[in-house]
PDB file of C-alpha atoms in Angstrom:
ATOM      1  CA  MET A   1      73.217 107.265 149.322  1.00 49.00           C
ATOM      2  CA  LYS A   2      74.835 109.225 146.502  1.00 58.00           C
ATOM      3  CA  LYS A   3      77.125 112.057 147.266  1.00 64.00           C
ATOM      4  CA  ILE A   4      75.736 115.353 146.095  1.00 67.00           C
ATOM      5  CA  LYS A   5      78.234 117.244 143.979  1.00 64.00           C
ATOM      6  CA  SER A   6      78.785 120.894 144.411  1.00 66.00           C
ATOM      7  CA  SER A   7      78.518 123.292 141.503  1.00 67.00           C
ATOM      8  CA  LEU A   8      82.282 123.709 141.645  1.00 59.00           C
ATOM      9  CA  GLU A   9      82.878 119.953 141.318  1.00 64.00           C
ATOM     10  CA  ILE A  10      80.489 119.726 138.372  1.00 63.00           C
ATOM     11  CA  ALA A  11      82.128 122.718 136.670  1.00 60.00           C
ATOM     12  CA  LEU A  12      85.614 121.269 137.213  1.00 55.00           C
ATOM     13  CA  GLU A  13      84.535 117.943 135.697  1.00 62.00           C
ATOM     14  CA  LYS A  14      83.154 119.710 132.630  1.00 60.00           C
ATOM     15  CA  VAL A  15      86.363 121.743 132.256  1.00 58.00           C
ATOM     16  CA  GLY A  16      88.318 118.495 132.512  1.00 58.00           C
ATOM     17  CA  GLN A  17      86.215 116.959 129.745  1.00 55.00           C
ATOM     18  CA  VAL A  18      86.660 120.025 127.566  1.00 50.00           C
ATOM     19  CA  THR A  19      90.418 120.020 128.166  1.00 53.00           C
ATOM     20  CA  GLU A  20      90.556 116.312 127.371  1.00 53.00           C
ATOM     21  CA  SER A  21      88.514 116.841 124.200  1.00 55.00           C
ATOM     22  CA  ARG A  22      90.733 119.754 123.171  1.00 56.00           C
ATOM     23  CA  GLU A  23      93.867 117.614 123.633  1.00 61.00           C
ATOM     24  CA  GLU A  24      92.315 114.834 121.548  1.00 61.00           C
ATOM     25  CA  LEU A  25      91.416 117.338 118.836  1.00 55.00           C
ATOM     26  CA  GLU A  26      94.957 118.773 118.812  1.00 64.00           C
ATOM     27  CA  LYS A  27      96.398 115.253 118.597  1.00 62.00           C
ATOM     28  CA  PHE A  28      94.045 114.466 115.703  1.00 62.00           C
ATOM     29  CA  ASN A  29      95.074 117.685 113.912  1.00 76.00           C
ATOM     30  CA  ASP A  30      98.757 116.902 114.481  1.00 83.00           C
ATOM     31  CA  GLU A  31      98.300 113.428 113.003  1.00 90.00           C
ATOM     32  CA  LYS A  32      96.493 114.945 110.026  1.00 91.00           C
ATOM     33  CA  TYR A  33      99.443 117.268 109.302  1.00 92.00           C
ATOM     34  CA  LEU A  34     102.013 114.493 109.780  1.00 93.00           C
ATOM     35  CA  LYS A  35     100.117 112.226 107.364  1.00 95.00           C
ATOM     36  CA  ALA A  36      99.986 115.109 104.890  1.00 94.00           C
ATOM     37  CA  ALA A  37     103.758 115.634 105.262  1.00 95.00           C
ATOM     38  CA  ALA A  38     104.401 111.923 104.593  1.00 95.00           C
ATOM     39  CA  SER A  39     102.080 112.074 101.584  1.00 96.00           C
ATOM     40  CA  LEU A  40     103.936 115.152 100.350  1.00 96.00           C
ATOM     41  CA  GLY A  41     107.154 113.133 100.655  1.00 96.00           C
ATOM     42  CA  ASN A  42     105.634 110.396  98.500  1.00 96.00           C
ATOM     43  CA  SER A  43     104.522 112.983  95.933  1.00 96.00           C
ATOM     44  CA  PHE A  44     108.041 114.369  95.853  1.00 95.00           C
ATOM     45  CA  LEU A  45     109.529 110.914  95.268  1.00 95.00           C
ATOM     46  CA  GLU A  46     107.015 110.305  92.467  1.00 95.00           C
ATOM     47  CA  GLY A  47     107.995 113.603  90.830  1.00 94.00           C
ATOM     48  CA  LYS A  48     104.567 115.163  91.387  1.00 96.00           C
ATOM     49  CA  THR A  49     105.938 118.029  93.483  1.00 94.00           C
ATOM     50  CA  ASN A  50     109.261 119.811  93.904  1.00 94.00           C
ATOM     51  CA  LYS A  51     111.340 121.032  96.829  1.00 94.00           C
ATOM     52  CA  GLU A  52     110.046 124.606  96.550  1.00 95.00           C
ATOM     53  CA  ARG A  53     106.423 123.477  96.704  1.00 95.00           C
ATOM     54  CA  ALA A  54     107.188 121.167  99.627  1.00 94.00           C
ATOM     55  CA  LYS A  55     108.816 124.031 101.514  1.00 94.00           C
ATOM     56  CA  GLU A  56     105.883 126.321 100.793  1.00 96.00           C
ATOM     57  CA  THR A  57     103.347 123.704 101.889  1.00 95.00           C
ATOM     58  CA  ILE A  58     104.997 122.689 105.157  1.00 94.00           C
ATOM     59  CA  SER A  59     105.831 126.306 105.996  1.00 94.00           C
ATOM     60  CA  SER A  60     102.090 126.990 105.961  1.00 94.00           C
ATOM     61  CA  TYR A  61     101.447 124.391 108.699  1.00 93.00           C
ATOM     62  CA  PRO A  62     100.721 125.651 112.238  1.00 91.00           C
ATOM     63  CA  GLU A  63     103.827 126.579 114.205  1.00 89.00           C
ATOM     64  CA  GLY A  64     103.429 123.803 116.783  1.00 86.00           C
ATOM     65  CA  ILE A  65     103.479 120.943 114.275  1.00 90.00           C
ATOM     66  CA  ARG A  66     105.788 122.365 111.618  1.00 90.00           C
ATOM     67  CA  GLU A  67     109.064 120.880 112.945  1.00 90.00           C
ATOM     68  CA  LYS A  68     107.547 117.409 113.280  1.00 92.00           C
ATOM     69  CA  ALA A  69     106.145 117.744 109.757  1.00 93.00           C
ATOM     70  CA  TRP A  70     109.600 118.669 108.404  1.00 92.00           C
ATOM     71  CA  ARG A  71     111.074 115.656 110.141  1.00 92.00           C
ATOM     72  CA  THR A  72     108.323 113.384 108.775  1.00 94.00           C
ATOM     73  CA  PHE A  73     108.786 114.707 105.235  1.00 96.00           C
ATOM     74  CA  ILE A  74     112.587 114.416 105.320  1.00 94.00           C
ATOM     75  CA  LEU A  75     112.557 110.890 106.753  1.00 94.00           C
ATOM     76  CA  ARG A  76     109.951 109.779 104.189  1.00 96.00           C
ATOM     77  CA  VAL A  77     112.044 111.171 101.356  1.00 96.00           C
ATOM     78  CA  ALA A  78     115.174 109.536 102.806  1.00 94.00           C
ATOM     79  CA  GLU A  79     113.316 106.201 102.915  1.00 94.00           C
ATOM     80  CA  GLY A  80     112.636 106.398  99.184  1.00 93.00           C
ATOM     81  CA  VAL A  81     116.128 107.315  98.037  1.00 92.00           C
ATOM     82  CA  SER A  82     117.518 105.265  95.138  1.00 90.00           C
ATOM     83  CA  PRO A  83     120.547 105.517  92.837  1.00 89.00           C
ATOM     84  CA  ALA A  84     118.301 107.265  90.302  1.00 91.00           C
ATOM     85  CA  ASN A  85     117.144 110.018  92.667  1.00 94.00           C
ATOM     86  CA  ILE A  86     119.866 110.276  95.312  1.00 94.00           C
ATOM     87  CA  THR A  87     121.219 113.604  94.052  1.00 94.00           C
ATOM     88  CA  LYS A  88     117.744 115.163  93.978  1.00 95.00           C
ATOM     89  CA  VAL A  89     116.874 113.818  97.447  1.00 95.00           C
ATOM     90  CA  LEU A  90     120.104 115.006  99.057  1.00 96.00           C
ATOM     91  CA  GLU A  91     119.810 118.442  97.425  1.00 95.00           C
ATOM     92  CA  THR A  92     116.212 118.719  98.637  1.00 94.00           C
ATOM     93  CA  ILE A  93     117.013 117.780 102.225  1.00 94.00           C
ATOM     94  CA  THR A  94     119.884 120.284 102.215  1.00 94.00           C
ATOM     95  CA  PHE A  95     117.578 122.944 100.742  1.00 93.00           C
ATOM     96  CA  LEU A  96     114.883 122.373 103.358  1.00 91.00           C
ATOM     97  CA  THR A  97     116.977 122.377 106.510  1.00 90.00           C
ATOM     98  CA  ASP A  98     119.054 124.889 108.411  1.00 88.00           C
ATOM     99  CA  ASN A  99     120.607 122.098 110.469  1.00 90.00           C
ATOM    100  CA  THR A 100     124.350 122.098 109.687  1.00 93.00           C
ATOM    101  CA  GLU A 101     124.756 118.518 110.897  1.00 94.00           C
ATOM    102  CA  VAL A 102     122.056 117.303 108.479  1.00 94.00           C
ATOM    103  CA  LYS A 103     123.682 119.270 105.646  1.00 95.00           C
ATOM    104  CA  LYS A 104     127.037 117.650 106.464  1.00 96.00           C
ATOM    105  CA  ILE A 105     125.459 114.178 106.534  1.00 96.00           C
ATOM    106  CA  CYS A 106     123.941 114.819 103.082  1.00 96.00           C
ATOM    107  CA  GLY A 107     127.224 116.177 101.708  1.00 96.00           C
ATOM    108  CA  ASP A 108     129.237 113.241 103.055  1.00 96.00           C
ATOM    109  CA  THR A 109     126.703 110.757 101.692  1.00 96.00           C
ATOM    110  CA  PHE A 110     126.797 112.372  98.254  1.00 95.00           C
ATOM    111  CA  GLU A 111     130.612 112.275  98.173  1.00 96.00           C
ATOM    112  CA  LEU A 112     130.620 108.615  99.193  1.00 95.00           C
ATOM    113  CA  PHE A 113     128.003 107.778  96.555  1.00 94.00           C
ATOM    114  CA  LYS A 114     130.024 109.625  93.913  1.00 95.00           C
ATOM    115  CA  HIS A 115     133.163 107.753  94.981  1.00 95.00           C
ATOM    116  CA  HIS A 116     131.457 104.344  94.651  1.00 93.00           C
ATOM    117  CA  LEU A 117     129.880 105.313  91.322  1.00 93.00           C
ATOM    118  CA  ASP A 118     133.251 106.503  89.972  1.00 95.00           C
ATOM    119  CA  ARG A 119     134.799 103.188  91.025  1.00 94.00           C
ATOM    120  CA  LEU A 120     132.020 101.334  89.197  1.00 93.00           C
ATOM    121  CA  HIS A 121     132.635 103.353  86.006  1.00 94.00           C
ATOM    122  CA  GLU A 122     136.380 102.695  86.295  1.00 95.00           C
ATOM    123  CA  LYS A 123     135.707  98.976  86.702  1.00 92.00           C
ATOM    124  CA  LYS A 124     133.474  99.008  83.613  1.00 91.00           C
ATOM    125  CA  ALA A 125     136.155 100.716  81.521  1.00 90.00           C
ATOM    126  CA  GLU A 126     138.760  98.292  82.827  1.00 92.00           C
ATOM    127  CA  LEU A 127     136.605  95.253  81.999  1.00 88.00           C
ATOM    128  CA  GLU A 128     135.770  96.562  78.526  1.00 85.00           C
ATOM    129  CA  LYS A 129     139.455  97.171  77.831  1.00 87.00           C
ATOM    130  CA  GLU A 130     140.386  93.760  79.197  1.00 86.00           C
ATOM    131  CA  MET A 131     137.659  91.806  77.407  1.00 81.00           C
ATOM    132  CA  HIS A 132     137.715  93.578  74.044  1.00 77.00           C
ATOM    133  CA  PRO A 133     140.876  91.838  72.702  1.00 79.00           C
ATOM    134  CA  ILE A 134     139.655  88.441  73.899  1.00 77.00           C
ATOM    135  CA  LEU A 135     136.300  88.888  72.200  1.00 75.00           C
ATOM    136  CA  GLU A 136     137.950  90.310  69.077  1.00 75.00           C
ATOM    137  CA  GLU A 137     140.138  87.215  68.817  1.00 79.00           C
ATOM    138  CA  GLN A 138     137.153  84.870  69.270  1.00 77.00           C
ATOM    139  CA  LEU A 139     135.092  86.691  66.646  1.00 73.00           C
ATOM    140  CA  ASP A 140     138.051  86.811  64.246  1.00 75.00           C
ATOM    141  CA  ARG A 141     138.383  83.031  64.493  1.00 81.00           C
ATOM    142  CA  GLU A 142     134.668  82.755  63.704  1.00 78.00           C
ATOM    143  CA  GLY A 143     135.047  85.018  60.677  1.00 75.00           C
ATOM    144  CA  PHE A 144     133.612  88.278  62.063  1.00 72.00           C
ATOM    145  CA  ARG A 145     135.518  91.523  61.576  1.00 68.00           C
ATOM    146  CA  GLY A 146     135.191  95.284  61.899  1.00 63.00           C
ATOM    147  CA  SER A 147     131.936  96.634  63.244  1.00 63.00           C
ATOM    148  CA  ALA A 148     130.894  93.328  64.795  1.00 58.00           C
ATOM    149  CA  LEU A 149     132.673  94.488  67.945  1.00 58.00           C
ATOM    150  CA  ALA A 150     131.131  97.946  68.074  1.00 61.00           C
ATOM    151  CA  GLY A 151     129.172  98.541  71.234  1.00 59.00           C
ATOM    152  CA  PHE A 152     130.241  95.359  73.000  1.00 66.00           C
ATOM    153  CA  ASN A 153     128.039  95.007  76.074  1.00 75.00           C
ATOM    154  CA  ILE A 154     129.669  93.621  79.201  1.00 80.00           C
ATOM    155  CA  SER A 155     126.471  93.647  81.266  1.00 81.00           C
ATOM    156  CA  GLN A 156     126.026  89.869  81.062  1.00 81.00           C
ATOM    157  CA  THR A 157     129.581  88.995  82.011  1.00 83.00           C
ATOM    158  CA  GLU A 158     130.326  87.528  85.408  1.00 90.00           C
ATOM    159  CA  PRO A 159     133.035  90.079  86.327  1.00 88.00           C
ATOM    160  CA  TRP A 160     130.648  92.962  85.597  1.00 90.00           C
ATOM    161  CA  GLN A 161     127.815  91.382  87.573  1.00 92.00           C
ATOM    162  CA  ARG A 162     130.207  90.954  90.533  1.00 93.00           C
ATOM    163  CA  ALA A 163     131.205  94.629  90.233  1.00 92.00           C
ATOM    164  CA  VAL A 164     127.549  95.727  90.187  1.00 93.00           C
ATOM    165  CA  LEU A 165     126.763  93.513  93.176  1.00 94.00           C
ATOM    166  CA  GLU A 166     129.707  95.007  95.079  1.00 94.00           C
ATOM    167  CA  PHE A 167     128.489  98.520  94.200  1.00 93.00           C
ATOM    168  CA  ASP A 168     124.980  97.652  95.358  1.00 94.00           C
ATOM    169  CA  ASN A 169     126.289  96.269  98.662  1.00 94.00           C
ATOM    170  CA  HIS A 170     128.296  99.453  99.285  1.00 93.00           C
ATOM    171  CA  TYR A 171     125.294 101.547  98.270  1.00 94.00           C
ATOM    172  CA  GLN A 172     122.892  99.730 100.615  1.00 94.00           C
ATOM    173  CA  GLU A 173     125.369 100.034 103.492  1.00 95.00           C
ATOM    174  CA  MET A 174     125.823 103.742 102.726  1.00 95.00           C
ATOM    175  CA  LEU A 175     122.028 104.279 102.691  1.00 94.00           C
ATOM    176  CA  LYS A 176     121.569 102.478 105.986  1.00 95.00           C
ATOM    177  CA  ASP A 177     124.252 104.647 107.568  1.00 95.00           C
ATOM    178  CA  PHE A 178     122.748 107.791 105.989  1.00 95.00           C
ATOM    179  CA  ARG A 179     119.254 107.064 107.297  1.00 94.00           C
ATOM    180  CA  GLU A 180     120.514 106.256 110.800  1.00 95.00           C
ATOM    181  CA  LYS A 181     122.616 109.416 111.035  1.00 95.00           C
ATOM    182  CA  LEU A 182     119.836 111.552 109.581  1.00 94.00           C
ATOM    183  CA  SER A 183     117.256 110.153 111.981  1.00 92.00           C
ATOM    184  CA  LYS A 184     119.540 110.664 115.001  1.00 93.00           C
ATOM    185  CA  SER A 185     120.373 114.212 113.966  1.00 91.00           C
ATOM    186  CA  LEU A 186     116.723 115.133 113.428  1.00 88.00           C
ATOM    187  CA  GLU A 187     115.737 113.476 116.706  1.00 85.00           C
ATOM    188  CA  LYS A 188     118.442 115.405 118.552  1.00 82.00           C
ATOM    189  CA  GLU A 189     117.236 118.637 116.939  1.00 73.00           C
ATOM    190  CA  ASN A 190     113.652 117.775 117.899  1.00 66.00           C
ATOM    191  CA  ARG A 191     114.627 117.408 121.579  1.00 64.00           C
ATOM    192  CA  GLN A 192     116.326 120.805 121.739  1.00 58.00           C
TER     193      GLN A 192
END
């Protein structure tokens, strides 16, 4: 024989279903905003939007999801950082956050990048200075003079390729460290 449910039991079950449905709907809405924040990050990396527009867009998200959306956007942008856009990305992250630890991480990363880039430029100048007389002597023996040396390109030389590889290794290590520190800092902020 089936147990007959009281009106109270039936009402409580319906409230439970409504609560469950409401939680599912909120989760769906949260996911929608997080996907939009990641997409906004992609648009930023592609140059289709700027930091001001990103701030305006995410600031319009509901209060409860806004912090997660910021984190999603920042981590997506940090994923797509490259030597060509590193300055723009770091400036944007600094612009979008009030977190002093994140700002310090961005500042330190920029200084380290600048240091490695300066070393690469110094190495290029050193190699050009070192190789110019050798090349000049070779060309002179072959009968070339004057402007034949103008704009000598060291990009195909082995020493330059080693220098670029070393720069790239330092850069990749720096990015890995940057992303780890950024993620930890944002996660810590998210827990507070």
